[in-house]
């Protein structure tokens, strides 16, 4: 509870500080240093609690979810200190940019990705009542992520003063990320053996499969846009914004929603208030995000084409050219917001007036 209170203080304090004009000007690290210290304490304590809990376990075997969870919080604790408390104050110039690239990409790849994957590996076998398809394959994905992802940050700075050999290594590492992604997807498909009929009746499965589809797209899009030829077109454009949303919203937010839809009735002891609202949440999220992502990628290609050296177009002209895409993107954004409202209202009503879970229904949900 102390950690929860501290995290709430850090979150609200951080955003109010930004509104008040306090920022250290670091991408994905905008909170001022005095808020960063609180957040760092929470991450450190959470990591310690996770490790101590595992140390006291009775089961000798460590399931794959715990591998991802412990690694995710360990990496996040170290990475947060590097990106927020060390790099902005002790490094400058090219060194600062290189470390910032590592920090920025590691927030996604070494924190959100492992914790999100831990959710998938835990909830999918529990909901389908199938064992995970292959533990060896899951370990291959885990160590692939640990080996290749730390070297990918510099692909945000291709054609920069950062050494060319560093840029080449980051491109190679980005391509190798296909390995851990495909291991996760293969395991997910294998775990679904004989349970594909649940896709029509279980909202959790719908979100998990949707997240997997977006994960496959992320798998191809991320490595290919790290290539120099592709970077010349899409870098500094809306294409990158679309890719970032694809990973965070399209994959890991979908998996998080799946986990919440499963665990919330167990926590509250009540049945889900409305399956129809859950369905609206799913379709609004899918359609809204599809509109947003496609328009961002389209705008990025238009913008990248205009910014090519041969055209010598001013940046403001690209903004004017892609403004219609932003109007369409706003429609998708509002659909996504509406879907989230359906989700929050459904969870609130489930806790407040949902039918109590009794008897055999408890076993069915469990």
Short mmCIF file of C-alpha atoms in Angstrom, two decimals:
data_model
loop_
_atom_site.label_atom_id
_atom_site.label_comp_id
_atom_site.label_asym_id
_atom_site.label_seq_id
_atom_site.Cartn_x
_atom_site.Cartn_y
_atom_site.Cartn_z
CA UNK A 1 0.00 0.00 0.00
CA UNK A 2 2.87 2.38 0.74
CA UNK A 3 4.19 1.83 -2.77
CA UNK A 4 0.74 2.41 -4.23
CA UNK A 5 0.43 5.71 -2.36
CA UNK A 6 3.92 6.76 -3.41
CA UNK A 7 3.19 5.93 -7.05
CA UNK A 8 -0.05 7.91 -6.89
CA UNK A 9 1.88 10.86 -5.46
CA UNK A 10 4.51 10.56 -8.19
CA UNK A 11 1.91 10.31 -10.96
CA UNK A 12 -0.27 13.21 -9.89
CA UNK A 13 2.71 15.26 -8.73
CA UNK A 14 4.48 14.67 -12.02
CA UNK A 15 1.61 15.79 -14.23
CA UNK A 16 0.77 18.78 -12.05
CA UNK A 17 4.44 19.76 -12.19
CA UNK A 18 4.31 19.68 -15.99
CA UNK A 19 1.19 21.86 -15.96
CA UNK A 20 3.03 24.26 -13.66
CA UNK A 21 5.92 24.48 -16.11
CA UNK A 22 8.44 22.21 -14.39
CA UNK A 23 10.14 19.76 -16.75
CA UNK A 24 13.66 18.45 -17.32
CA UNK A 25 13.07 18.30 -21.08
CA UNK A 26 13.77 14.59 -21.52
CA UNK A 27 11.62 12.55 -23.90
CA UNK A 28 9.63 10.01 -21.88
CA UNK A 29 11.32 11.52 -18.81
CA UNK A 30 9.64 14.90 -18.56
CA UNK A 31 8.91 14.75 -14.83
CA UNK A 32 11.22 16.98 -12.74
CA UNK A 33 13.96 15.39 -10.69
CA UNK A 34 12.15 15.58 -7.34
CA UNK A 35 9.29 13.50 -8.80
CA UNK A 36 11.76 11.11 -10.43
CA UNK A 37 13.23 10.30 -7.03
CA UNK A 38 9.81 9.17 -5.75
CA UNK A 39 9.20 7.09 -8.88
CA UNK A 40 12.65 5.55 -8.56
CA UNK A 41 11.94 4.54 -4.96
CA UNK A 42 8.68 2.87 -6.01
CA UNK A 43 10.33 0.91 -8.82
CA UNK A 44 13.17 -0.20 -6.54
CA UNK A 45 10.85 -1.32 -3.73
CA UNK A 46 8.55 -3.12 -6.17
CA UNK A 47 11.50 -5.01 -7.63
CA UNK A 48 12.64 -6.02 -4.14
CA UNK A 49 9.14 -7.24 -3.22
CA UNK A 50 8.96 -9.34 -6.41
CA UNK A 51 12.35 -10.94 -5.77
CA UNK A 52 11.61 -11.63 -2.09
CA UNK A 53 8.26 -13.17 -2.98
CA UNK A 54 9.92 -15.50 -5.48
CA UNK A 55 12.64 -16.36 -2.96
CA UNK A 56 9.96 -17.62 -0.56
CA UNK A 57 8.17 -19.73 -3.18
CA UNK A 58 7.35 -23.40 -2.57
CA UNK A 59 7.37 -24.38 -6.24
CA UNK A 60 10.91 -25.09 -7.47
CA UNK A 61 10.15 -24.36 -11.14
CA UNK A 62 9.99 -20.68 -12.12
CA UNK A 63 7.28 -20.12 -14.70
CA UNK A 64 7.99 -17.93 -17.72
CA UNK A 65 5.75 -15.09 -16.49
CA UNK A 66 8.02 -14.64 -13.48
CA UNK A 67 11.10 -14.53 -15.70
CA UNK A 68 9.58 -11.69 -17.68
CA UNK A 69 8.19 -9.91 -14.61
CA UNK A 70 11.41 -9.95 -12.58
CA UNK A 71 13.53 -8.97 -15.57
CA UNK A 72 11.10 -6.21 -16.58
CA UNK A 73 11.17 -4.51 -13.19
CA UNK A 74 14.91 -5.02 -12.76
CA UNK A 75 15.61 -3.43 -16.13
CA UNK A 76 13.07 -0.68 -15.49
CA UNK A 77 14.65 0.23 -12.15
CA UNK A 78 18.12 0.55 -13.66
CA UNK A 79 16.90 2.21 -16.85
CA UNK A 80 14.79 4.81 -15.03
CA UNK A 81 17.76 5.93 -12.97
CA UNK A 82 19.95 6.11 -16.08
CA UNK A 83 17.48 8.08 -18.17
CA UNK A 84 16.09 10.46 -15.55
CA UNK A 85 18.68 10.90 -12.81
CA UNK A 86 22.02 10.36 -14.56
CA UNK A 87 21.97 11.11 -18.30
CA UNK A 88 20.34 14.59 -18.19
CA UNK A 89 22.91 15.84 -15.67
CA UNK A 90 26.17 14.03 -16.42
CA UNK A 91 26.32 13.53 -20.20
CA UNK A 92 26.19 15.98 -23.08
CA UNK A 93 26.26 16.02 -26.88
CA UNK A 94 26.43 12.76 -28.79
CA UNK A 95 26.86 10.70 -25.61
CA UNK A 96 23.68 12.20 -24.20
CA UNK A 97 21.77 11.43 -27.40
CA UNK A 98 23.01 7.83 -27.55
CA UNK A 99 22.09 7.14 -23.92
CA UNK A 100 18.73 8.87 -24.43
CA UNK A 101 18.04 6.55 -27.37
CA UNK A 102 18.86 3.56 -25.18
CA UNK A 103 16.66 4.85 -22.35
CA UNK A 104 13.71 5.75 -24.59
CA UNK A 105 13.64 2.41 -26.36
CA UNK A 106 14.26 0.44 -23.18
CA UNK A 107 11.13 1.92 -21.57
CA UNK A 108 9.18 0.09 -24.26
CA UNK A 109 11.34 -2.95 -24.83
CA UNK A 110 12.77 -3.69 -21.38
CA UNK A 111 9.84 -2.64 -19.19
CA UNK A 112 6.51 -2.56 -21.01
CA UNK A 113 7.31 -5.49 -23.31
CA UNK A 114 8.41 -8.00 -20.63
CA UNK A 115 5.64 -7.05 -18.18
CA UNK A 116 3.05 -7.15 -20.97
CA UNK A 117 4.34 -10.53 -22.16
CA UNK A 118 4.18 -11.79 -18.58
CA UNK A 119 0.44 -10.97 -18.60
CA UNK A 120 -0.08 -12.96 -21.78
CA UNK A 121 1.85 -15.99 -20.57
CA UNK A 122 -0.08 -16.00 -17.30
CA UNK A 123 -3.65 -15.27 -18.34
CA UNK A 124 -3.88 -17.19 -21.64
CA UNK A 125 -3.19 -20.65 -20.15
CA UNK A 126 -5.42 -19.86 -17.14
CA UNK A 127 -8.37 -18.76 -19.29
CA UNK A 128 -8.07 -21.55 -21.90
CA UNK A 129 -7.11 -24.14 -19.28
CA UNK A 130 -4.37 -25.32 -21.64
CA UNK A 131 -0.72 -25.55 -20.59
CA UNK A 132 1.67 -23.18 -22.30
CA UNK A 133 2.63 -24.72 -25.62
CA UNK A 134 6.41 -24.76 -25.08
CA UNK A 135 8.41 -23.61 -22.08
CA UNK A 136 11.67 -23.95 -24.05
CA UNK A 137 10.28 -21.68 -26.76
CA UNK A 138 9.24 -19.14 -24.13
CA UNK A 139 12.79 -19.14 -22.75
CA UNK A 140 14.16 -18.66 -26.25
CA UNK A 141 11.97 -15.57 -26.59
CA UNK A 142 12.98 -14.27 -23.17
CA UNK A 143 16.72 -14.53 -23.75
CA UNK A 144 16.34 -13.23 -27.29
CA UNK A 145 14.68 -10.11 -25.89
CA UNK A 146 17.38 -9.74 -23.24
CA UNK A 147 20.18 -10.18 -25.79
CA UNK A 148 19.01 -8.06 -28.71
CA UNK A 149 16.80 -5.30 -27.34
CA UNK A 150 19.44 -3.34 -25.38
CA UNK A 151 21.29 -2.63 -28.66
CA UNK A 152 18.35 -1.18 -30.60
CA UNK A 153 18.10 2.33 -29.13
CA UNK A 154 20.52 3.99 -31.54
CA UNK A 155 18.29 3.24 -34.54
CA UNK A 156 16.51 6.47 -33.59
CA UNK A 157 19.71 8.29 -34.53
CA UNK A 158 20.76 6.87 -37.88
CA UNK A 159 22.77 9.32 -40.03
CA UNK A 160 23.77 11.14 -36.81
CA UNK A 161 27.29 11.80 -35.41
CA UNK A 162 27.01 8.54 -33.43
CA UNK A 163 29.65 6.09 -34.73
CA UNK A 164 28.53 4.25 -37.86
CA UNK A 165 29.46 0.86 -36.41
CA UNK A 166 27.08 1.51 -33.50
CA UNK A 167 24.32 2.36 -35.95
CA UNK A 168 25.00 -0.84 -37.90
CA UNK A 169 24.85 -2.98 -34.76
CA UNK A 170 21.55 -1.38 -33.77
CA UNK A 171 20.08 -2.18 -37.21
CA UNK A 172 21.19 -5.82 -36.94
CA UNK A 173 19.79 -6.10 -33.41
CA UNK A 174 16.50 -4.57 -34.54
CA UNK A 175 16.18 -7.21 -37.26
CA UNK A 176 16.90 -9.99 -34.76
CA UNK A 177 13.93 -8.91 -32.62
CA UNK A 178 11.83 -10.98 -35.01
CA UNK A 179 13.05 -14.01 -33.01
CA UNK A 180 11.56 -13.18 -29.56
CA UNK A 181 8.36 -11.82 -31.10
CA UNK A 182 7.70 -14.91 -33.16
CA UNK A 183 8.44 -17.17 -30.19
CA UNK A 184 5.69 -15.40 -28.23
CA UNK A 185 3.20 -15.58 -31.10
CA UNK A 186 3.97 -19.25 -31.82
CA UNK A 187 3.47 -20.07 -28.16
CA UNK A 188 0.19 -18.15 -28.10
CA UNK A 189 -1.17 -19.97 -31.15
CA UNK A 190 0.00 -23.32 -29.77
CA UNK A 191 -1.58 -22.67 -26.38
CA UNK A 192 -4.90 -21.96 -28.13
CA UNK A 193 -5.00 -25.50 -29.55
CA UNK A 194 -8.55 -26.83 -29.40
CA UNK A 195 -9.84 -23.62 -27.79
CA UNK A 196 -10.35 -21.34 -30.78
CA UNK A 197 -14.12 -21.55 -30.25
CA UNK A 198 -13.58 -19.39 -27.14
CA UNK A 199 -12.78 -16.46 -29.44
CA UNK A 200 -16.49 -15.90 -30.04
CA UNK A 201 -17.57 -16.03 -26.39
CA UNK A 202 -14.68 -14.76 -24.25
CA UNK A 203 -13.83 -11.05 -24.40
CA UNK A 204 -10.44 -11.79 -22.85
CA UNK A 205 -9.48 -14.07 -25.74
CA UNK A 206 -10.63 -11.47 -28.27
CA UNK A 207 -8.30 -8.86 -26.82
CA UNK A 208 -5.41 -11.34 -26.57
CA UNK A 209 -5.72 -12.44 -30.19
CA UNK A 210 -6.14 -8.85 -31.38
CA UNK A 211 -2.99 -7.91 -29.47
CA UNK A 212 -1.18 -10.84 -31.11
CA UNK A 213 -2.20 -9.64 -34.59
CA UNK A 214 -0.86 -6.18 -33.83
CA UNK A 215 2.29 -7.75 -32.36
CA UNK A 216 2.99 -9.49 -35.67
CA UNK A 217 2.58 -6.17 -37.50
CA UNK A 218 4.89 -4.51 -34.96
CA UNK A 219 7.40 -7.31 -35.51
CA UNK A 220 7.70 -6.56 -39.23
CA UNK A 221 7.30 -2.80 -39.04
CA UNK A 222 9.85 -2.16 -36.31
CA UNK A 223 12.83 -3.98 -37.82
CA UNK A 224 12.17 -2.80 -41.39
CA UNK A 225 11.89 0.86 -40.39
CA UNK A 226 15.27 0.53 -38.67
CA UNK A 227 16.88 -0.01 -42.07
CA UNK A 228 18.75 3.03 -43.40
CA UNK A 229 16.76 3.13 -46.64
CA UNK A 230 13.46 3.16 -44.72
CA UNK A 231 14.72 5.61 -42.10
CA UNK A 232 15.44 8.16 -44.82
CA UNK A 233 11.70 8.24 -45.54
CA UNK A 234 9.91 7.79 -42.23
CA UNK A 235 12.15 9.32 -39.57
CA UNK A 236 10.90 12.59 -38.04
CA UNK A 237 7.43 11.85 -39.46
CA UNK A 238 4.05 10.69 -38.17
CA UNK A 239 4.93 7.15 -39.25
CA UNK A 240 7.04 6.74 -36.09
CA UNK A 241 4.15 8.01 -33.94
CA UNK A 242 1.90 5.37 -35.47
CA UNK A 243 4.46 2.65 -34.81
CA UNK A 244 4.83 3.69 -31.16
CA UNK A 245 1.05 3.55 -30.67
CA UNK A 246 0.95 0.16 -32.39
CA UNK A 247 3.25 -1.36 -29.77
CA UNK A 248 1.92 0.35 -26.64
CA UNK A 249 -1.79 0.55 -27.42
CA UNK A 250 -2.26 -2.10 -30.09
CA UNK A 251 -0.38 -4.86 -28.28
CA UNK A 252 0.23 -4.38 -24.59
CA UNK A 253 -2.83 -2.30 -23.74
CA UNK A 254 -4.98 -4.97 -25.40
CA UNK A 255 -3.31 -7.70 -23.33
CA UNK A 256 -3.70 -5.63 -20.16
CA UNK A 257 -7.42 -5.21 -20.85
CA UNK A 258 -7.72 -8.96 -21.36
CA UNK A 259 -6.14 -9.56 -17.96
CA UNK A 260 -8.40 -7.02 -16.25
CA UNK A 261 -11.53 -8.51 -17.81
CA UNK A 262 -10.53 -11.86 -16.34
CA UNK A 263 -9.31 -10.79 -12.91
CA UNK A 264 -11.82 -8.05 -12.04
CA UNK A 265 -14.80 -10.40 -11.47
CA UNK A 266 -12.57 -12.55 -9.25
CA UNK A 267 -11.45 -9.54 -7.21
CA UNK A 268 -14.95 -8.12 -6.80
CA UNK A 269 -16.72 -11.48 -6.50
CA UNK A 270 -19.25 -10.32 -9.10
CA UNK A 271 -20.06 -11.23 -12.68
CA UNK A 272 -19.16 -8.82 -15.44
CA UNK A 273 -21.89 -6.18 -15.57
CA UNK A 274 -22.40 -6.11 -19.34
CA UNK A 275 -21.02 -8.29 -22.12
CA UNK A 276 -22.48 -5.82 -24.64
CA UNK A 277 -20.41 -2.97 -23.19
CA UNK A 278 -17.36 -5.22 -23.36
CA UNK A 279 -18.15 -5.88 -27.01
CA UNK A 280 -18.52 -2.15 -27.69
CA UNK A 281 -15.19 -1.59 -25.97
CA UNK A 282 -13.52 -4.16 -28.20
CA UNK A 283 -14.89 -2.93 -31.51
CA UNK A 284 -14.51 0.76 -30.75
CA UNK A 285 -10.90 0.14 -29.72
CA UNK A 286 -10.19 -1.94 -32.84
CA UNK A 287 -11.85 0.38 -35.35
CA UNK A 288 -10.65 3.56 -33.66
CA UNK A 289 -7.06 2.42 -33.47
CA UNK A 290 -7.10 1.09 -37.04
CA UNK A 291 -8.21 4.53 -38.24
CA UNK A 292 -5.57 6.27 -36.14
CA UNK A 293 -2.70 3.97 -37.12
CA UNK A 294 -3.47 3.93 -40.85
CA UNK A 295 -3.81 7.71 -41.04
CA UNK A 296 -0.57 8.22 -39.09
CA UNK A 297 1.32 5.85 -41.38
CA UNK A 298 -0.19 7.48 -44.45
CA UNK A 299 0.67 10.95 -43.17
CA UNK A 300 4.19 9.74 -42.39
CA UNK A 301 4.76 8.52 -45.93
CA UNK A 302 3.46 11.80 -47.37
CA UNK A 303 5.57 13.80 -44.97
CA UNK A 304 8.66 11.67 -45.59
CA UNK A 305 8.31 12.01 -49.34
CA UNK A 306 8.04 15.78 -49.08
CA UNK A 307 11.04 16.03 -46.76
CA UNK A 308 13.36 14.08 -49.05
CA UNK A 309 16.49 16.02 -49.92
CA UNK A 310 15.64 16.21 -53.62
CA UNK A 311 12.44 18.17 -52.93
CA UNK A 312 13.87 20.69 -50.41
CA UNK A 313 10.43 21.35 -48.90
CA UNK A 314 10.01 23.39 -45.72
CA UNK A 315 8.79 21.40 -42.72
CA UNK A 316 5.78 23.68 -42.20
CA UNK A 317 4.59 22.78 -45.70
CA UNK A 318 4.48 19.11 -44.70
CA UNK A 319 2.38 20.03 -41.67
CA UNK A 320 -0.14 21.77 -43.92
CA UNK A 321 -0.16 18.82 -46.31
CA UNK A 322 -0.93 16.19 -43.67
CA UNK A 323 -3.44 18.23 -41.63
CA UNK A 324 -6.39 16.37 -43.28
CA UNK A 325 -4.89 13.11 -41.99
CA UNK A 326 -4.98 14.56 -38.46
CA UNK A 327 -8.68 15.30 -38.79
CA UNK A 328 -9.34 11.67 -39.66
CA UNK A 329 -6.99 10.56 -36.88
CA UNK A 330 -9.07 12.56 -34.40
CA UNK A 331 -12.12 10.51 -35.36
CA UNK A 332 -10.20 7.34 -34.52
CA UNK A 333 -9.00 8.87 -31.27
CA UNK A 334 -12.52 9.72 -30.17
CA UNK A 335 -13.65 6.16 -30.92
CA UNK A 336 -10.79 4.85 -28.77
CA UNK A 337 -11.74 7.23 -25.94
CA UNK A 338 -15.38 6.15 -26.17
CA UNK A 339 -14.31 2.52 -25.97
CA UNK A 340 -12.24 3.26 -22.87
CA UNK A 341 -15.23 4.99 -21.27
CA UNK A 342 -17.29 1.84 -21.90
CA UNK A 343 -14.55 -0.18 -20.22
CA UNK A 344 -14.28 2.02 -17.12
CA UNK A 345 -18.07 2.21 -16.72
CA UNK A 346 -18.35 -1.57 -17.11
CA UNK A 347 -15.73 -2.19 -14.43
CA UNK A 348 -17.37 0.31 -12.08
CA UNK A 349 -20.83 -1.20 -12.51
CA UNK A 350 -19.41 -4.71 -12.14
CA UNK A 351 -18.04 -3.82 -8.71
CA UNK A 352 -21.17 -1.90 -7.72
CA UNK A 353 -24.16 -3.89 -9.00
CA UNK A 354 -22.80 -6.99 -10.74
CA UNK A 355 -24.48 -10.28 -9.85
CA UNK A 356 -22.61 -12.13 -7.09
CA UNK A 357 -20.62 -15.14 -8.25
CA UNK A 358 -21.81 -18.29 -6.55
CA UNK A 359 -21.36 -22.05 -6.68
CA UNK A 360 -20.32 -23.61 -9.95
CA UNK A 361 -19.91 -20.21 -11.55
CA UNK A 362 -16.93 -19.54 -9.30
CA UNK A 363 -15.21 -22.66 -10.62
CA UNK A 364 -16.11 -21.74 -14.22
CA UNK A 365 -14.55 -18.30 -13.87
CA UNK A 366 -11.55 -19.61 -11.95
#
